[in-house]
Amino acid sequence: MTEAILLVGGKGTRLRPLTVNTPKPMVPAAGVPFLTHQLARAKAAGVDHIVLATSYLAEVFEPYFGDGSRLGLHLEYVTEVEPLGTGGAIRNVASHLRSGPDDPVLIFNGDILTGLDIPALVHEHESTGADVSLHLSRVEDPRAYGLVPTDATGRVTAFLEKPQTPEEIVTDQINAGAYVFRRSVIDTIPTGRPVSVERETFPDLLSSGAHLQGMVDSTYWLDLGTPQAFVRGSADLVLGRAPSPAVPGRCGERLVLDTAVVAPDAKLTEGTVVGAGARVGEGARISGSTLLDGATVEPGAVITDSLIGRGATVGARTILTGAVIGDGAHVGADNELQAGVRVWCDAVLPPASVRFSSDQ
């Protein structure tokens, strides 16, 4: 395994306002852009050439990562003029691959945090002679996912849409978003139009008699598509529950980046991240949350499972639970924001303007 395609073109609509100014793979998780963790894990698995399929805010990737040399990688960037879907994006970058027709090409999505054993997936692919191999994960409640049943040898037998009734839940195996393609199979994907690898490419390959192999790997797996999931993924990286060689510090209850200032009596727990230049005031309590660069938390604030955007401010004694505060927003003192609330970039909430309890 020497090369891979990384799909990073999505708009991250479900993550807004985190993705108003930043593409989803570049939103910081555990102190660095999330994409850094994926690149580092690919490098650790023996990949040295990665083509990034970009689209939304494509211009921000290359200035940050360059040619990849500081990560020990060779990176190339291909931008879609119009979004092409997962399959279309794969086909669109094919000319940048160096592999021979029968060589394996790793493909993974830019919003999945996983402990997948990448070499094991490649070995499964090569040892079974598959055309495409898929990482499958078992989930307790598969209703939100497409199902991928396999036979006793691991060969995929069907791709099923999200089940609507209990009778349709024939397996707990889902497509976990990482694949190994035989290089020649990529060239069979149609060009010049949007193609979904999940809804079109895989079912068409299966119906044509191609060998699609599934490998169940039930290590850590999390789709970072929602703000709550993204915050949890970042905290799990800091706590060491999710593996990554790119965490800039030792795993533990907190990760405080250089130039951040935290009051001595502030309490940071459960994988909290304080970004560069951020400030945490006296008596603040922050659990399982992320403060991006330049954010400010004033004295006595209590923040749980929340994300505070770049340059945003949380006022004194304000309580946040499961909240997302956009870049540059200002939440005044003595507010209470709960239950998945999203405050948009540069918005201003006056003191005590939103509460779930009395102000006394």
PDB file of C-alpha atoms in Angstrom, residues 26-33 64 248 255-261 273-279 290-297 307-313 325-329:
ATOM      1  CA  MET A  26      -9.898  21.590   8.601  1.00  0.00           C
ATOM      2  CA  VAL A  27     -11.948  22.202  11.757  1.00  0.00           C
ATOM      3  CA  PRO A  28      -9.555  21.585  14.672  1.00  0.00           C
ATOM      4  CA  ALA A  29      -9.941  18.372  16.673  1.00  0.00           C
ATOM      5  CA  ALA A  30      -7.558  17.839  19.595  1.00  0.00           C
ATOM      6  CA  GLY A  31      -5.601  20.933  18.670  1.00  0.00           C
ATOM      7  CA  VAL A  32      -4.954  20.352  14.945  1.00  0.00           C
ATOM      8  CA  PRO A  33      -7.136  20.261  11.817  1.00  0.00           C
ATOM      9  CA  TYR A  64      -1.654  24.560   5.383  1.00  0.00           C
ATOM     10  CA  PRO A 248       0.093  17.625  19.971  1.00  0.00           C
ATOM     11  CA  LEU A 255      -4.900  19.775  26.151  1.00  0.00           C
ATOM     12  CA  VAL A 256      -3.788  23.397  26.454  1.00  0.00           C
ATOM     13  CA  LEU A 257      -1.918  24.716  23.438  1.00  0.00           C
ATOM     14  CA  ASP A 258       1.005  27.129  23.574  1.00  0.00           C
ATOM     15  CA  THR A 259       0.098  30.801  24.187  1.00  0.00           C
ATOM     16  CA  ALA A 260      -3.238  29.870  25.800  1.00  0.00           C
ATOM     17  CA  VAL A 261      -3.818  31.353  29.253  1.00  0.00           C
ATOM     18  CA  VAL A 273      -8.994  21.529  24.406  1.00  0.00           C
ATOM     19  CA  VAL A 274      -7.903  25.166  24.802  1.00  0.00           C
ATOM     20  CA  GLY A 275      -6.574  26.556  21.528  1.00  0.00           C
ATOM     21  CA  ALA A 276      -3.648  28.880  20.921  1.00  0.00           C
ATOM     22  CA  GLY A 277      -4.192  32.356  22.292  1.00  0.00           C
ATOM     23  CA  ALA A 278      -7.418  31.360  24.041  1.00  0.00           C
ATOM     24  CA  ARG A 279      -8.139  32.562  27.577  1.00  0.00           C
ATOM     25  CA  THR A 290     -13.165  22.678  22.629  1.00  0.00           C
ATOM     26  CA  LEU A 291     -12.083  26.310  22.604  1.00  0.00           C
ATOM     27  CA  LEU A 292     -10.644  27.249  19.233  1.00  0.00           C
ATOM     28  CA  ASP A 293      -7.796  29.723  18.814  1.00  0.00           C
ATOM     29  CA  GLY A 294      -8.338  33.103  20.402  1.00  0.00           C
ATOM     30  CA  ALA A 295     -11.581  32.222  22.178  1.00  0.00           C
ATOM     31  CA  THR A 296     -12.314  33.709  25.600  1.00  0.00           C
ATOM     32  CA  VAL A 297     -14.206  32.171  28.506  1.00  0.00           C
ATOM     33  CA  LEU A 307     -17.423  24.133  20.976  1.00  0.00           C
ATOM     34  CA  ILE A 308     -16.399  27.789  21.089  1.00  0.00           C
ATOM     35  CA  GLY A 309     -15.293  29.194  17.727  1.00  0.00           C
ATOM     36  CA  ARG A 310     -12.250  31.246  16.853  1.00  0.00           C
ATOM     37  CA  GLY A 311     -12.211  34.597  18.591  1.00  0.00           C
ATOM     38  CA  ALA A 312     -15.581  34.001  20.233  1.00  0.00           C
ATOM     39  CA  THR A 313     -16.378  35.114  23.780  1.00  0.00           C
ATOM     40  CA  ILE A 325     -20.670  29.200  19.350  1.00  0.00           C
ATOM     41  CA  GLY A 326     -19.571  30.397  15.913  1.00  0.00           C
ATOM     42  CA  ASP A 327     -16.371  32.256  15.098  1.00  0.00           C
ATOM     43  CA  GLY A 328     -16.316  35.788  16.478  1.00  0.00           C
ATOM     44  CA  ALA A 329     -19.633  35.491  18.323  1.00  0.00           C
TER      45      ALA A 329
END
